[in-house]
């Protein structure tokens, strides 16, 4: 399985992996053959192994999606952006489409039963056993609802810590035509983040699985802070 992943890497990514080998003393084969980041199926029994799940948290515009793309390209994870899953629902014939649209427009949180179902389905459909869940859970209620339905627990949680002013600047410059990238919605989203999402982050910190990452600086500088976290998973 890892061989297929490696063969898809472009030469620039291979270069990065080489740099990582020098910097952190490991190589791609070691990363992909580790006991933690192992193939999706047991070679002998064919049974599905528990995936290695990383939750990626941070305020709006903190750089979650950007850094997830880097992690996917370097470490072969599958990226599940929960915001993207919800946006897809809006444009499908889903009965929840207009409710989801209104909720996102207002900067509030979509009811857990909707989100949890979408995440569970996406994880189960993924043939990869290295998964990034980006942007969930956004509240303690989200977290508990997910645990209740037997969703896969995160092995680690990343938190991109970024000052509010920087997050606002990034969101207003995002330019992806998102209905929630405006000053009124972002203000509400920041309030929701502080009131409802920070307690979840605290919870994972107490559990000892949180990696708090300074989310300021260039994308490259931030990714340099992310690399050792995955390097340590050998
Ligand atoms: N380190 C950075 N410095 C400046 N802009 C960034 C940085 N990281 C991401 N961005 C830009 O900021 C915006 C928000 O980033 P994104 O990854 O979508 O954040 P999130 O998923 O946390 O909302 C995007 O337009 C992205 O290109
Ligand atoms: O678990 C989630 C993830 C997203 N959202 C909604 O989707 C919006 C956009 O989320 P996304 O993660 O795409 O935004 P980002 O933080 O990346 O800007 C949020 O403000 C919420 O309204 C939600 O309700 N639950
Ligand atoms: Mg995002």
PDB file of C-alpha atoms and ligand atoms in Angstrom:
ATOM      1  CA  UNK A   1       0.000   0.000   0.000  1.00  0.00           C
ATOM      2  CA  UNK A   2       2.696   2.496   0.931  1.00  0.00           C
ATOM      3  CA  UNK A   3       4.499   1.740  -2.338  1.00  0.00           C
ATOM      4  CA  UNK A   4       1.470   3.037  -4.262  1.00  0.00           C
ATOM      5  CA  UNK A   5       1.448   6.172  -2.095  1.00  0.00           C
ATOM      6  CA  UNK A   6       5.118   6.794  -2.665  1.00  0.00           C
ATOM      7  CA  UNK A   7       4.917   6.298  -6.424  1.00  0.00           C
ATOM      8  CA  UNK A   8       2.354   9.099  -6.618  1.00  0.00           C
ATOM      9  CA  UNK A   9       4.706  11.571  -4.978  1.00  0.00           C
ATOM     10  CA  UNK A  10       6.091  14.203  -7.337  1.00  0.00           C
ATOM     11  CA  UNK A  11       9.803  14.877  -7.462  1.00  0.00           C
ATOM     12  CA  UNK A  12       9.424  18.031  -5.355  1.00  0.00           C
ATOM     13  CA  UNK A  13       7.648  16.004  -2.700  1.00  0.00           C
ATOM     14  CA  UNK A  14      10.349  13.369  -2.899  1.00  0.00           C
ATOM     15  CA  UNK A  15      12.847  16.149  -2.319  1.00  0.00           C
ATOM     16  CA  UNK A  16      10.926  17.250   0.752  1.00  0.00           C
ATOM     17  CA  UNK A  17      10.887  13.687   2.047  1.00  0.00           C
ATOM     18  CA  UNK A  18      14.644  13.522   1.548  1.00  0.00           C
ATOM     19  CA  UNK A  19      15.025  16.753   3.490  1.00  0.00           C
ATOM     20  CA  UNK A  20      12.862  15.274   6.224  1.00  0.00           C
ATOM     21  CA  UNK A  21      15.044  12.185   6.313  1.00  0.00           C
ATOM     22  CA  UNK A  22      18.073  14.390   6.877  1.00  0.00           C
ATOM     23  CA  UNK A  23      16.290  16.596   9.398  1.00  0.00           C
ATOM     24  CA  UNK A  24      14.484  13.953  11.383  1.00  0.00           C
ATOM     25  CA  UNK A  25      16.410  10.769  10.682  1.00  0.00           C
ATOM     26  CA  UNK A  26      13.653   8.748   9.034  1.00  0.00           C
ATOM     27  CA  UNK A  27      12.539   7.978   5.512  1.00  0.00           C
ATOM     28  CA  UNK A  28       9.216   7.594   3.742  1.00  0.00           C
ATOM     29  CA  UNK A  29       9.264   3.793   3.904  1.00  0.00           C
ATOM     30  CA  UNK A  30       9.708   3.973   7.649  1.00  0.00           C
ATOM     31  CA  UNK A  31       6.827   6.404   8.029  1.00  0.00           C
ATOM     32  CA  UNK A  32       4.471   4.315   5.959  1.00  0.00           C
ATOM     33  CA  UNK A  33       5.488   0.981   7.465  1.00  0.00           C
ATOM     34  CA  UNK A  34       5.207   2.064  11.078  1.00  0.00           C
ATOM     35  CA  UNK A  35       2.964   0.148  13.436  1.00  0.00           C
ATOM     36  CA  UNK A  36       0.792   3.225  13.802  1.00  0.00           C
ATOM     37  CA  UNK A  37       0.546   4.373  10.200  1.00  0.00           C
ATOM     38  CA  UNK A  38       0.019   0.865   8.885  1.00  0.00           C
ATOM     39  CA  UNK A  39      -1.790  -0.508   5.831  1.00  0.00           C
ATOM     40  CA  UNK A  40      -5.592  -0.438   5.955  1.00  0.00           C
ATOM     41  CA  UNK A  41      -5.924  -4.206   5.865  1.00  0.00           C
ATOM     42  CA  UNK A  42      -4.250  -6.925   7.825  1.00  0.00           C
ATOM     43  CA  UNK A  43      -2.136  -8.845   5.297  1.00  0.00           C
ATOM     44  CA  UNK A  44      -3.090 -12.219   6.803  1.00  0.00           C
ATOM     45  CA  UNK A  45      -6.733 -11.943   7.813  1.00  0.00           C
ATOM     46  CA  UNK A  46      -7.782  -9.176   5.382  1.00  0.00           C
ATOM     47  CA  UNK A  47      -9.625  -7.562   8.302  1.00  0.00           C
ATOM     48  CA  UNK A  48      -9.941  -3.761   8.384  1.00  0.00           C
ATOM     49  CA  UNK A  49      -7.616  -2.181  10.936  1.00  0.00           C
ATOM     50  CA  UNK A  50      -8.570   0.771  13.071  1.00  0.00           C
ATOM     51  CA  UNK A  51      -7.589   3.889  11.149  1.00  0.00           C
ATOM     52  CA  UNK A  52      -5.131   6.414  12.550  1.00  0.00           C
ATOM     53  CA  UNK A  53      -7.307   9.496  12.964  1.00  0.00           C
ATOM     54  CA  UNK A  54      -6.069  13.063  13.423  1.00  0.00           C
ATOM     55  CA  UNK A  55      -8.547  15.800  14.300  1.00  0.00           C
ATOM     56  CA  UNK A  56      -7.501  19.242  13.051  1.00  0.00           C
ATOM     57  CA  UNK A  57      -8.824  22.220  14.991  1.00  0.00           C
ATOM     58  CA  UNK A  58      -8.385  25.996  15.036  1.00  0.00           C
ATOM     59  CA  UNK A  59     -10.411  29.143  14.468  1.00  0.00           C
ATOM     60  CA  UNK A  60     -11.716  30.250  11.065  1.00  0.00           C
ATOM     61  CA  UNK A  61      -8.760  31.134   8.838  1.00  0.00           C
ATOM     62  CA  UNK A  62      -6.180  29.602  11.186  1.00  0.00           C
ATOM     63  CA  UNK A  63      -4.833  27.513   8.280  1.00  0.00           C
ATOM     64  CA  UNK A  64      -6.376  24.086   8.962  1.00  0.00           C
ATOM     65  CA  UNK A  65      -7.224  23.303   5.333  1.00  0.00           C
ATOM     66  CA  UNK A  66      -3.908  24.634   4.007  1.00  0.00           C
ATOM     67  CA  UNK A  67      -1.824  22.538   6.393  1.00  0.00           C
ATOM     68  CA  UNK A  68      -4.024  19.472   5.820  1.00  0.00           C
ATOM     69  CA  UNK A  69      -3.160  19.625   2.120  1.00  0.00           C
ATOM     70  CA  UNK A  70       0.538  19.602   3.062  1.00  0.00           C
ATOM     71  CA  UNK A  71       0.068  16.640   5.411  1.00  0.00           C
ATOM     72  CA  UNK A  72      -1.815  14.732   2.705  1.00  0.00           C
ATOM     73  CA  UNK A  73       0.945  15.353   0.159  1.00  0.00           C
ATOM     74  CA  UNK A  74       3.762  14.377   2.494  1.00  0.00           C
ATOM     75  CA  UNK A  75       2.294  11.637   4.658  1.00  0.00           C
ATOM     76  CA  UNK A  76      -0.426  10.132   2.448  1.00  0.00           C
ATOM     77  CA  UNK A  77      -3.390  10.955   4.683  1.00  0.00           C
ATOM     78  CA  UNK A  78      -6.943  11.332   3.393  1.00  0.00           C
ATOM     79  CA  UNK A  79      -8.351  14.793   4.128  1.00  0.00           C
ATOM     80  CA  UNK A  80     -11.959  14.962   5.306  1.00  0.00           C
ATOM     81  CA  UNK A  81     -12.926  18.620   5.567  1.00  0.00           C
ATOM     82  CA  UNK A  82     -16.189  18.580   7.481  1.00  0.00           C
ATOM     83  CA  UNK A  83     -17.037  22.046   6.121  1.00  0.00           C
ATOM     84  CA  UNK A  84     -16.622  20.645   2.589  1.00  0.00           C
ATOM     85  CA  UNK A  85     -18.814  17.629   3.415  1.00  0.00           C
ATOM     86  CA  UNK A  86     -21.517  20.029   4.633  1.00  0.00           C
ATOM     87  CA  UNK A  87     -21.163  22.299   1.593  1.00  0.00           C
ATOM     88  CA  UNK A  88     -21.581  19.240  -0.660  1.00  0.00           C
ATOM     89  CA  UNK A  89     -24.802  18.433   1.175  1.00  0.00           C
ATOM     90  CA  UNK A  90     -26.151  21.897   0.340  1.00  0.00           C
ATOM     91  CA  UNK A  91     -25.759  21.221  -3.371  1.00  0.00           C
ATOM     92  CA  UNK A  92     -27.037  17.651  -3.222  1.00  0.00           C
ATOM     93  CA  UNK A  93     -30.713  16.856  -2.938  1.00  0.00           C
ATOM     94  CA  UNK A  94     -30.332  16.389   0.799  1.00  0.00           C
ATOM     95  CA  UNK A  95     -33.346  17.277   2.932  1.00  0.00           C
ATOM     96  CA  UNK A  96     -30.955  19.190   5.213  1.00  0.00           C
ATOM     97  CA  UNK A  97     -29.501  21.395   2.463  1.00  0.00           C
ATOM     98  CA  UNK A  98     -31.271  24.665   3.256  1.00  0.00           C
ATOM     99  CA  UNK A  99     -30.845  24.235   7.021  1.00  0.00           C
ATOM    100  CA  UNK A 100     -27.091  23.682   6.537  1.00  0.00           C
ATOM    101  CA  UNK A 101     -26.831  26.727   4.269  1.00  0.00           C
ATOM    102  CA  UNK A 102     -28.602  28.956   6.824  1.00  0.00           C
ATOM    103  CA  UNK A 103     -26.461  27.647   9.676  1.00  0.00           C
ATOM    104  CA  UNK A 104     -23.182  28.223   7.818  1.00  0.00           C
ATOM    105  CA  UNK A 105     -24.340  31.699   6.745  1.00  0.00           C
ATOM    106  CA  UNK A 106     -25.014  32.567  10.383  1.00  0.00           C
ATOM    107  CA  UNK A 107     -21.673  31.148  11.548  1.00  0.00           C
ATOM    108  CA  UNK A 108     -23.385  28.675  13.884  1.00  0.00           C
ATOM    109  CA  UNK A 109     -22.849  24.932  14.267  1.00  0.00           C
ATOM    110  CA  UNK A 110     -24.823  22.386  12.265  1.00  0.00           C
ATOM    111  CA  UNK A 111     -26.677  19.838  14.483  1.00  0.00           C
ATOM    112  CA  UNK A 112     -24.403  16.990  15.543  1.00  0.00           C
ATOM    113  CA  UNK A 113     -26.575  14.203  14.143  1.00  0.00           C
ATOM    114  CA  UNK A 114     -26.094  15.568  10.620  1.00  0.00           C
ATOM    115  CA  UNK A 115     -22.334  16.069  10.906  1.00  0.00           C
ATOM    116  CA  UNK A 116     -21.595  12.863  12.757  1.00  0.00           C
ATOM    117  CA  UNK A 117     -23.400  10.771  10.132  1.00  0.00           C
ATOM    118  CA  UNK A 118     -21.454  12.435   7.306  1.00  0.00           C
ATOM    119  CA  UNK A 119     -18.088  11.911   9.027  1.00  0.00           C
ATOM    120  CA  UNK A 120     -18.767   8.287   9.919  1.00  0.00           C
ATOM    121  CA  UNK A 121     -19.840   7.518   6.364  1.00  0.00           C
ATOM    122  CA  UNK A 122     -16.772   9.241   4.901  1.00  0.00           C
ATOM    123  CA  UNK A 123     -14.364   7.391   7.215  1.00  0.00           C
ATOM    124  CA  UNK A 124     -15.999   4.066   6.460  1.00  0.00           C
ATOM    125  CA  UNK A 125     -15.850   4.761   2.712  1.00  0.00           C
ATOM    126  CA  UNK A 126     -12.177   5.647   2.844  1.00  0.00           C
ATOM    127  CA  UNK A 127      -9.760   2.916   1.872  1.00  0.00           C
ATOM    128  CA  UNK A 128      -6.993   4.807   3.586  1.00  0.00           C
ATOM    129  CA  UNK A 129      -6.321   4.176   7.246  1.00  0.00           C
ATOM    130  CA  UNK A 130      -4.654   7.561   7.793  1.00  0.00           C
ATOM    131  CA  UNK A 131      -7.345  10.163   8.109  1.00  0.00           C
ATOM    132  CA  UNK A 132      -7.454  13.881   8.856  1.00  0.00           C
ATOM    133  CA  UNK A 133     -10.810  15.134  10.141  1.00  0.00           C
ATOM    134  CA  UNK A 134     -10.624  18.905   9.580  1.00  0.00           C
ATOM    135  CA  UNK A 135     -12.909  21.250  11.524  1.00  0.00           C
ATOM    136  CA  UNK A 136     -14.653  18.832  13.892  1.00  0.00           C
ATOM    137  CA  UNK A 137     -15.664  18.624  16.732  1.00  0.00           C
ATOM    138  CA  UNK A 138     -16.636  22.266  17.072  1.00  0.00           C
ATOM    139  CA  UNK A 139     -18.350  21.894  20.457  1.00  0.00           C
ATOM    140  CA  UNK A 140     -18.442  19.543  23.433  1.00  0.00           C
ATOM    141  CA  UNK A 141     -21.871  18.478  22.226  1.00  0.00           C
ATOM    142  CA  UNK A 142     -20.330  17.534  18.832  1.00  0.00           C
ATOM    143  CA  UNK A 143     -17.600  15.553  20.559  1.00  0.00           C
ATOM    144  CA  UNK A 144     -19.944  13.619  22.831  1.00  0.00           C
ATOM    145  CA  UNK A 145     -22.390  12.890  19.995  1.00  0.00           C
ATOM    146  CA  UNK A 146     -19.575  11.449  17.913  1.00  0.00           C
ATOM    147  CA  UNK A 147     -18.357   9.278  20.778  1.00  0.00           C
ATOM    148  CA  UNK A 148     -21.897   8.074  21.400  1.00  0.00           C
ATOM    149  CA  UNK A 149     -22.348   6.703  17.892  1.00  0.00           C
ATOM    150  CA  UNK A 150     -19.022   4.904  18.147  1.00  0.00           C
ATOM    151  CA  UNK A 151     -17.083   7.157  15.820  1.00  0.00           C
ATOM    152  CA  UNK A 152     -13.370   6.483  15.630  1.00  0.00           C
ATOM    153  CA  UNK A 153     -11.581   8.318  18.439  1.00  0.00           C
ATOM    154  CA  UNK A 154      -8.754  10.655  17.430  1.00  0.00           C
ATOM    155  CA  UNK A 155      -5.245   9.368  18.017  1.00  0.00           C
ATOM    156  CA  UNK A 156      -3.899  12.905  17.996  1.00  0.00           C
ATOM    157  CA  UNK A 157      -5.410  16.389  17.716  1.00  0.00           C
ATOM    158  CA  UNK A 158      -3.730  19.377  16.048  1.00  0.00           C
ATOM    159  CA  UNK A 159      -4.654  22.894  17.118  1.00  0.00           C
ATOM    160  CA  UNK A 160      -3.518  25.805  14.950  1.00  0.00           C
ATOM    161  CA  UNK A 161      -3.271  28.719  17.316  1.00  0.00           C
ATOM    162  CA  UNK A 162      -3.578  32.065  15.543  1.00  0.00           C
ATOM    163  CA  UNK A 163      -4.402  35.631  16.660  1.00  0.00           C
ATOM    164  CA  UNK A 164      -7.902  36.830  15.869  1.00  0.00           C
ATOM    165  CA  UNK A 165      -6.803  39.767  13.692  1.00  0.00           C
ATOM    166  CA  UNK A 166      -4.718  37.445  11.498  1.00  0.00           C
ATOM    167  CA  UNK A 167      -7.606  34.965  11.159  1.00  0.00           C
ATOM    168  CA  UNK A 168     -10.005  37.746  10.128  1.00  0.00           C
ATOM    169  CA  UNK A 169      -7.514  39.058   7.576  1.00  0.00           C
ATOM    170  CA  UNK A 170      -7.039  35.600   6.054  1.00  0.00           C
ATOM    171  CA  UNK A 171     -10.762  34.810   5.913  1.00  0.00           C
ATOM    172  CA  UNK A 172     -11.597  38.125   4.241  1.00  0.00           C
ATOM    173  CA  UNK A 173      -8.861  37.477   1.645  1.00  0.00           C
ATOM    174  CA  UNK A 174      -9.771  33.814   1.089  1.00  0.00           C
ATOM    175  CA  UNK A 175     -11.541  34.538  -2.174  1.00  0.00           C
ATOM    176  CA  UNK A 176     -13.226  31.154  -2.577  1.00  0.00           C
ATOM    177  CA  UNK A 177     -16.721  32.602  -2.905  1.00  0.00           C
ATOM    178  CA  UNK A 178     -17.780  31.231   0.465  1.00  0.00           C
ATOM    179  CA  UNK A 179     -21.022  32.560   1.884  1.00  0.00           C
ATOM    180  CA  UNK A 180     -19.471  32.798   5.381  1.00  0.00           C
ATOM    181  CA  UNK A 181     -16.340  34.733   4.394  1.00  0.00           C
ATOM    182  CA  UNK A 182     -17.644  38.153   5.367  1.00  0.00           C
ATOM    183  CA  UNK A 183     -16.998  40.346   8.390  1.00  0.00           C
ATOM    184  CA  UNK A 184     -20.350  39.744  10.147  1.00  0.00           C
ATOM    185  CA  UNK A 185     -20.183  35.952   9.873  1.00  0.00           C
ATOM    186  CA  UNK A 186     -16.516  35.774  10.801  1.00  0.00           C
ATOM    187  CA  UNK A 187     -17.184  37.804  13.966  1.00  0.00           C
ATOM    188  CA  UNK A 188     -19.879  35.315  14.954  1.00  0.00           C
ATOM    189  CA  UNK A 189     -17.635  32.383  14.071  1.00  0.00           C
ATOM    190  CA  UNK A 190     -14.900  33.741  16.327  1.00  0.00           C
ATOM    191  CA  UNK A 191     -17.370  34.009  19.218  1.00  0.00           C
ATOM    192  CA  UNK A 192     -18.586  30.459  18.558  1.00  0.00           C
ATOM    193  CA  UNK A 193     -14.963  29.290  18.381  1.00  0.00           C
ATOM    194  CA  UNK A 194     -14.091  30.830  21.752  1.00  0.00           C
ATOM    195  CA  UNK A 195     -17.231  29.769  23.552  1.00  0.00           C
ATOM    196  CA  UNK A 196     -17.773  26.297  22.133  1.00  0.00           C
ATOM    197  CA  UNK A 197     -14.603  25.067  20.406  1.00  0.00           C
ATOM    198  CA  UNK A 198     -11.968  26.107  22.957  1.00  0.00           C
ATOM    199  CA  UNK A 199     -13.460  23.806  25.641  1.00  0.00           C
ATOM    200  CA  UNK A 200     -13.027  20.857  23.228  1.00  0.00           C
ATOM    201  CA  UNK A 201      -9.411  21.833  22.661  1.00  0.00           C
ATOM    202  CA  UNK A 202      -8.918  21.989  26.439  1.00  0.00           C
ATOM    203  CA  UNK A 203     -10.475  18.534  26.752  1.00  0.00           C
ATOM    204  CA  UNK A 204      -7.974  16.997  24.311  1.00  0.00           C
ATOM    205  CA  UNK A 205      -5.138  18.845  25.998  1.00  0.00           C
ATOM    206  CA  UNK A 206      -6.084  17.267  29.344  1.00  0.00           C
ATOM    207  CA  UNK A 207      -6.256  13.897  27.601  1.00  0.00           C
ATOM    208  CA  UNK A 208      -2.654  14.409  26.518  1.00  0.00           C
ATOM    209  CA  UNK A 209      -3.224  14.066  22.764  1.00  0.00           C
ATOM    210  CA  UNK A 210      -3.240  17.749  21.766  1.00  0.00           C
ATOM    211  CA  UNK A 211      -0.474  19.301  19.665  1.00  0.00           C
ATOM    212  CA  UNK A 212      -0.710  23.081  19.834  1.00  0.00           C
ATOM    213  CA  UNK A 213       0.966  24.656  16.823  1.00  0.00           C
ATOM    214  CA  UNK A 214       1.841  28.318  16.388  1.00  0.00           C
ATOM    215  CA  UNK A 215      -0.310  29.225  13.366  1.00  0.00           C
ATOM    216  CA  UNK A 216       1.522  32.463  12.536  1.00  0.00           C
ATOM    217  CA  UNK A 217       4.168  32.955   9.865  1.00  0.00           C
ATOM    218  CA  UNK A 218       4.339  31.605   6.342  1.00  0.00           C
ATOM    219  CA  UNK A 219       2.715  28.331   5.274  1.00  0.00           C
ATOM    220  CA  UNK A 220       6.210  26.810   5.027  1.00  0.00           C
ATOM    221  CA  UNK A 221       7.159  27.935   8.517  1.00  0.00           C
ATOM    222  CA  UNK A 222       3.981  26.457   9.968  1.00  0.00           C
ATOM    223  CA  UNK A 223       4.495  23.178   8.149  1.00  0.00           C
ATOM    224  CA  UNK A 224       7.997  22.966   9.621  1.00  0.00           C
ATOM    225  CA  UNK A 225       6.247  22.883  13.021  1.00  0.00           C
ATOM    226  CA  UNK A 226       3.864  20.160  11.841  1.00  0.00           C
ATOM    227  CA  UNK A 227       6.491  17.814  10.411  1.00  0.00           C
ATOM    228  CA  UNK A 228       8.052  16.601  13.686  1.00  0.00           C
ATOM    229  CA  UNK A 229       4.645  15.616  15.045  1.00  0.00           C
ATOM    230  CA  UNK A 230       4.208  13.030  12.309  1.00  0.00           C
ATOM    231  CA  UNK A 231       7.887  12.127  12.327  1.00  0.00           C
ATOM    232  CA  UNK A 232       7.466  11.144  15.966  1.00  0.00           C
ATOM    233  CA  UNK A 233       4.842   8.555  15.006  1.00  0.00           C
ATOM    234  CA  UNK A 234       7.436   6.062  13.892  1.00  0.00           C
TER     235      UNK A 234
HETATM  236  N1  LIG B   1       0.392  30.992   6.906  1.00  0.00           N
HETATM  237  C1  LIG B   1      -0.436  31.670   6.140  1.00  0.00           C
HETATM  238  N2  LIG B   1      -0.209  32.967   5.886  1.00  0.00           N
HETATM  239  C2  LIG B   1      -1.079  33.685   5.106  1.00  0.00           C
HETATM  240  N3  LIG B   1      -2.202  33.181   4.578  1.00  0.00           N
HETATM  241  C3  LIG B   1      -2.473  31.891   4.807  1.00  0.00           C
HETATM  242  C4  LIG B   1      -1.625  31.065   5.608  1.00  0.00           C
HETATM  243  N4  LIG B   1      -2.162  29.839   5.671  1.00  0.00           N
HETATM  244  C5  LIG B   1      -3.299  29.884   4.968  1.00  0.00           C
HETATM  245  N5  LIG B   1      -3.490  31.105   4.431  1.00  0.00           N
HETATM  246  C6  LIG B   1      -4.605  31.562   3.618  1.00  0.00           C
HETATM  247  O1  LIG B   1      -5.627  31.955   4.551  1.00  0.00           O
HETATM  248  C7  LIG B   1      -6.910  31.539   4.120  1.00  0.00           C
HETATM  249  C8  LIG B   1      -7.522  30.602   5.179  1.00  0.00           C
HETATM  250  O2  LIG B   1      -6.754  29.403   5.210  1.00  0.00           O
HETATM  251  P1  LIG B   1      -7.478  27.992   5.371  1.00  0.00           P
HETATM  252  O3  LIG B   1      -6.444  26.948   5.226  1.00  0.00           O
HETATM  253  O4  LIG B   1      -8.665  27.936   4.474  1.00  0.00           O
HETATM  254  O5  LIG B   1      -7.931  28.095   6.905  1.00  0.00           O
HETATM  255  P2  LIG B   1      -9.053  27.331   7.711  1.00  0.00           P
HETATM  256  O6  LIG B   1      -9.317  26.030   7.018  1.00  0.00           O
HETATM  257  O7  LIG B   1      -8.500  27.150   9.088  1.00  0.00           O
HETATM  258  O8  LIG B   1     -10.241  28.245   7.707  1.00  0.00           O
HETATM  259  C9  LIG B   1      -6.704  30.888   2.755  1.00  0.00           C
HETATM  260  O9  LIG B   1      -6.935  31.851   1.745  1.00  0.00           O
HETATM  261  C10 LIG B   1      -5.233  30.476   2.763  1.00  0.00           C
HETATM  262  O10 LIG B   1      -4.688  30.471   1.468  1.00  0.00           O
HETATM  263  O1  LIG B   2     -18.100  20.160  12.249  1.00  0.00           O
HETATM  264  C1  LIG B   2     -18.505  21.181  11.647  1.00  0.00           C
HETATM  265  C2  LIG B   2     -17.769  21.796  10.619  1.00  0.00           C
HETATM  266  C3  LIG B   2     -18.282  22.901  10.009  1.00  0.00           C
HETATM  267  N1  LIG B   2     -19.487  23.391  10.373  1.00  0.00           N
HETATM  268  C4  LIG B   2     -20.073  24.561   9.700  1.00  0.00           C
HETATM  269  O2  LIG B   2     -19.366  24.855   8.503  1.00  0.00           O
HETATM  270  C5  LIG B   2     -18.792  26.169   8.586  1.00  0.00           C
HETATM  271  C6  LIG B   2     -17.505  26.198   7.803  1.00  0.00           C
HETATM  272  O3  LIG B   2     -16.616  25.241   8.328  1.00  0.00           O
HETATM  273  P1  LIG B   2     -15.148  25.066   7.736  1.00  0.00           P
HETATM  274  O4  LIG B   2     -14.423  24.078   8.574  1.00  0.00           O
HETATM  275  O5  LIG B   2     -15.214  24.818   6.280  1.00  0.00           O
HETATM  276  O6  LIG B   2     -14.554  26.527   7.978  1.00  0.00           O
HETATM  277  P2  LIG B   2     -13.053  27.001   8.248  1.00  0.00           P
HETATM  278  O7  LIG B   2     -12.815  26.951   9.733  1.00  0.00           O
HETATM  279  O8  LIG B   2     -12.177  26.110   7.494  1.00  0.00           O
HETATM  280  O9  LIG B   2     -13.040  28.436   7.751  1.00  0.00           O
HETATM  281  C7  LIG B   2     -18.688  26.438  10.081  1.00  0.00           C
HETATM  282  O10 LIG B   2     -18.628  27.807  10.422  1.00  0.00           O
HETATM  283  C8  LIG B   2     -19.985  25.797  10.582  1.00  0.00           C
HETATM  284  O11 LIG B   2     -21.105  26.628  10.298  1.00  0.00           O
HETATM  285  C9  LIG B   2     -20.219  22.782  11.363  1.00  0.00           C
HETATM  286  O12 LIG B   2     -21.313  23.212  11.708  1.00  0.00           O
HETATM  287  N2  LIG B   2     -19.708  21.674  11.987  1.00  0.00           N
HETATM  288 MG1  LIG B   3     -11.059  25.118   6.287  1.00  0.00          MG
END
